[in-house]
Amino acid sequence: MTTEANSSASPSASPPGLRESKKQQTRQLISDVATGLFLSQGFEQTTIADIAAAARVAKKTVTNYFPRKEDLALDHQDAFIASLAGTLAGRRPGTPALAALRDAFVEAAEAANPVAGFSGPAFARMIADSPTLSTRLRDLHDLREAALADALADATGTPRGDVTPRTAAALLGAVHRTLFRRIQELTLAGEDNARISAVVTAEADTAFGLLEPSLADYAPA
């Protein structure tokens, strides 16, 4: 499972300089090599030294780009953390938070977006078999929920840390966690992405629908 959708550069963005381009290539090389090793021999069994040797770089180079080994496996975590708050920022005027997040999830599921939990069986198995990665994934869900709480507070003019946006974020975050876990379960059961998308899209309607009595009109844009 990777935790970020592929992003494209803005048309107005200037191309990176040679030094920056080289750094990006090195980072991607290390990430690709690490992923291959994790999938072939397991996350817990793979060391930073193994990755450095396979990528033909120094161990310090690996840790400069990826301070923790988990970062090598979940190397798109920043986009994952920001995804729900980003949905609120990009919604149409007047759209409540619940409707925006439900629509965004359905769109992500139909596209088999990695941020929603689509990762392929090998990666899903690697996560499931690693206590370290499973714990880190829970942390990322917590961080995503916290970012959503801040976004809801800002959208409603409520102080950050207030119980109302935090509670709303917890409820919305719980639905996303449940559907994410469901995608992982179906992936490990051998279902293909088309089947998984169909199942979780239908289940999302039920899951988000449970929140309508309390959140249907909450935090409109």
Coordinates of C-alpha atoms in Angstrom, one line a residue:
M1 CA 0.0 0.0 0.0
T2 CA 1.3 3.4 -0.9
T3 CA -0.2 6.4 0.8
E4 CA -0.2 9.0 -1.8
A5 CA -1.8 9.4 -5.2
N6 CA 0.5 10.3 -8.0
S7 CA 0.8 14.1 -8.3
S8 CA 1.7 16.1 -11.3
A9 CA 3.6 19.3 -11.3
S10 CA 1.8 22.6 -11.9
P11 CA 2.1 23.8 -15.5
S12 CA 3.5 27.1 -14.1
A13 CA 6.1 25.4 -11.9
S14 CA 9.7 25.8 -13.1
P15 CA 11.7 22.6 -13.8
P16 CA 13.9 21.6 -10.9
G17 CA 17.6 22.4 -11.1
L18 CA 20.2 19.7 -11.8
R19 CA 21.0 19.4 -8.1
E20 CA 17.4 19.1 -7.0
S21 CA 16.7 16.7 -9.9
K22 CA 19.6 14.5 -8.8
K23 CA 18.3 14.4 -5.2
Q24 CA 14.8 13.4 -6.4
Q25 CA 16.3 10.6 -8.5
T26 CA 18.3 9.4 -5.5
R27 CA 15.3 9.5 -3.2
Q28 CA 13.2 7.6 -5.7
L29 CA 15.9 5.0 -6.3
I30 CA 16.2 4.3 -2.6
S31 CA 12.4 4.1 -2.2
D32 CA 12.1 1.7 -5.1
V33 CA 15.0 -0.5 -3.9
A34 CA 13.6 -0.6 -0.4
T35 CA 10.1 -1.5 -1.6
G36 CA 11.5 -4.4 -3.6
L37 CA 13.4 -5.7 -0.6
F38 CA 10.5 -5.3 1.7
L39 CA 8.2 -7.3 -0.6
S40 CA 10.7 -10.0 -1.2
Q41 CA 12.1 -10.6 2.3
G42 CA 9.7 -8.8 4.6
F43 CA 9.8 -5.3 6.3
E44 CA 11.0 -6.5 9.7
Q45 CA 13.7 -8.7 8.2
T46 CA 15.2 -5.9 6.0
T47 CA 17.8 -3.6 7.4
I48 CA 18.9 -0.1 6.4
A49 CA 22.2 -1.7 5.6
D50 CA 20.5 -4.1 3.2
I51 CA 18.8 -1.2 1.5
A52 CA 22.0 0.9 1.2
A53 CA 23.9 -1.9 -0.2
A54 CA 21.3 -2.7 -2.8
A55 CA 20.9 0.9 -3.8
R56 CA 24.7 1.4 -3.8
V57 CA 24.6 4.4 -1.4
A58 CA 25.8 5.0 2.1
K59 CA 23.6 4.1 5.1
K60 CA 23.7 7.8 6.0
T61 CA 22.3 8.7 2.6
V62 CA 19.3 6.4 3.2
T63 CA 18.6 7.9 6.6
N64 CA 19.1 11.5 5.3
Y65 CA 16.2 10.9 2.9
F66 CA 14.2 8.6 5.2
P67 CA 14.8 9.1 8.9
R68 CA 12.8 6.1 9.9
K69 CA 12.6 2.7 8.1
E70 CA 8.8 3.0 8.1
D71 CA 9.1 6.1 5.9
L72 CA 10.6 3.9 3.2
A73 CA 7.5 1.8 3.0
L74 CA 5.0 4.5 3.6
D75 CA 6.9 7.2 1.7
H76 CA 3.8 9.2 0.6
Q77 CA 2.4 9.7 4.0
D78 CA 2.3 13.5 3.9
A79 CA -0.4 13.3 1.1
F80 CA -2.3 10.7 3.1
I81 CA -2.3 12.9 6.3
A82 CA -3.5 15.9 4.3
S83 CA -6.1 14.1 2.1
L84 CA -9.3 14.7 4.2
A85 CA -8.5 18.3 5.1
G86 CA -7.5 18.9 1.4
T87 CA -11.0 17.6 0.3
L88 CA -12.6 20.3 2.5
A89 CA -10.3 23.0 1.1
G90 CA -11.2 22.0 -2.5
R91 CA -15.0 21.6 -2.3
R92 CA -17.6 23.7 -4.0
P93 CA -19.2 26.6 -2.0
G94 CA -22.1 25.5 0.1
T95 CA -21.1 21.8 0.2
P96 CA -21.2 20.3 3.7
A97 CA -18.2 18.4 5.0
L98 CA -20.0 15.0 5.0
A99 CA -21.1 15.3 1.3
A100 CA -17.7 16.4 0.2
L101 CA -15.9 13.6 2.0
R102 CA -18.3 11.0 0.8
D103 CA -18.1 12.1 -2.8
A104 CA -14.3 12.2 -2.6
F105 CA -14.1 8.7 -1.2
V106 CA -16.4 7.3 -3.9
E107 CA -14.3 9.0 -6.6
A108 CA -11.1 7.6 -5.0
A109 CA -12.6 4.1 -4.8
E110 CA -13.7 4.1 -8.4
A111 CA -10.2 5.1 -9.4
A112 CA -8.6 2.5 -7.1
N113 CA -6.6 5.4 -5.5
P114 CA -3.8 4.2 -3.1
V115 CA -4.8 6.9 -0.6
A116 CA -8.1 5.2 -0.1
G117 CA -6.3 1.9 0.6
F118 CA -5.7 0.2 -2.8
S119 CA -2.2 -1.2 -2.7
G120 CA -2.2 -4.6 -4.3
P121 CA -2.0 -8.0 -2.4
A122 CA 1.8 -8.1 -1.9
F123 CA 2.0 -4.6 -0.3
A124 CA -1.2 -5.3 1.8
R125 CA 0.3 -8.5 3.1
M126 CA 3.6 -6.7 3.9
I127 CA 1.7 -4.2 6.0
A128 CA -0.4 -6.9 7.7
D129 CA 2.6 -9.0 8.6
S130 CA 4.6 -6.1 10.1
P131 CA 3.7 -4.9 13.6
T132 CA 5.8 -1.8 13.0
L133 CA 4.0 -0.8 9.8
S134 CA 0.6 -1.6 11.2
T135 CA 1.3 0.7 14.2
R136 CA 2.6 3.4 11.9
L137 CA -0.5 3.2 9.7
R138 CA -2.7 3.7 12.8
D139 CA -0.6 6.8 13.6
L140 CA -1.1 8.2 10.1
H141 CA -4.9 7.7 10.5
D142 CA -4.7 9.6 13.8
L143 CA -2.7 12.4 12.2
R144 CA -5.1 12.6 9.3
E145 CA -8.0 12.9 11.7
A146 CA -6.3 15.7 13.6
A147 CA -5.7 17.6 10.4
L148 CA -9.4 17.2 9.5
A149 CA -10.4 18.4 13.0
D150 CA -8.3 21.6 12.4
A151 CA -9.9 22.1 8.9
L152 CA -13.4 21.7 10.3
A153 CA -12.6 24.1 13.1
D154 CA -11.4 26.7 10.6
A155 CA -14.4 26.1 8.3
T156 CA -16.9 26.7 11.2
G157 CA -15.0 29.5 12.9
T158 CA -14.5 27.4 15.9
P159 CA -11.3 27.4 18.0
R160 CA -9.0 24.6 17.1
G161 CA -9.2 22.0 19.9
D162 CA -12.9 22.6 20.5
V163 CA -14.8 19.4 21.1
T164 CA -17.3 19.8 18.3
P165 CA -14.9 19.7 15.3
R166 CA -12.8 17.1 17.1
T167 CA -15.9 14.9 17.5
A168 CA -17.0 15.4 14.0
A169 CA -13.5 14.6 12.7
A170 CA -13.5 11.4 14.9
L171 CA -16.7 10.2 13.4
L172 CA -15.7 11.0 9.8
G173 CA -12.3 9.6 10.4
A174 CA -13.8 6.4 11.8
V175 CA -15.7 5.8 8.5
H176 CA -12.5 6.3 6.5
R177 CA -10.6 4.0 8.7
T178 CA -13.3 1.3 8.4
L179 CA -13.5 1.6 4.6
F180 CA -9.7 1.6 4.4
R181 CA -9.5 -1.5 6.4
R182 CA -12.2 -3.1 4.3
I183 CA -10.2 -2.4 1.1
Q184 CA -7.2 -4.1 2.7
E185 CA -9.3 -7.1 3.8
L186 CA -10.7 -7.6 0.3
T187 CA -7.3 -7.2 -1.2
L188 CA -5.9 -9.9 1.0
A189 CA -8.8 -12.1 0.2
G190 CA -7.8 -12.0 -3.5
E191 CA -10.5 -9.7 -4.9
D192 CA -9.5 -7.5 -7.8
N193 CA -9.7 -3.7 -7.8
A194 CA -12.9 -3.6 -9.8
R195 CA -14.7 -5.9 -7.4
I196 CA -13.3 -4.1 -4.4
S197 CA -14.4 -0.7 -5.8
A198 CA -17.9 -2.0 -6.3
V199 CA -18.2 -3.4 -2.8
V200 CA -16.7 -0.4 -0.9
T201 CA -18.6 2.1 -3.0
A202 CA -21.9 0.5 -1.9
E203 CA -20.7 0.1 1.7
A204 CA -19.6 3.7 1.8
D205 CA -23.1 4.8 1.1
T206 CA -24.2 2.9 4.2
A207 CA -21.3 4.0 6.4
F208 CA -21.5 7.7 5.6
G209 CA -25.3 7.5 5.7
L210 CA -25.1 6.7 9.4
L211 CA -23.6 10.1 10.0
E212 CA -26.3 12.1 8.2
P213 CA -28.6 12.6 11.2
S214 CA -25.9 14.6 13.0
L215 CA -23.5 15.9 10.3
A216 CA -25.6 16.3 7.1
D217 CA -25.5 20.1 7.3
Y218 CA -22.3 20.5 9.3
A219 CA -19.5 22.8 8.2
P220 CA -20.6 23.9 4.7
A221 CA -18.0 25.5 2.6

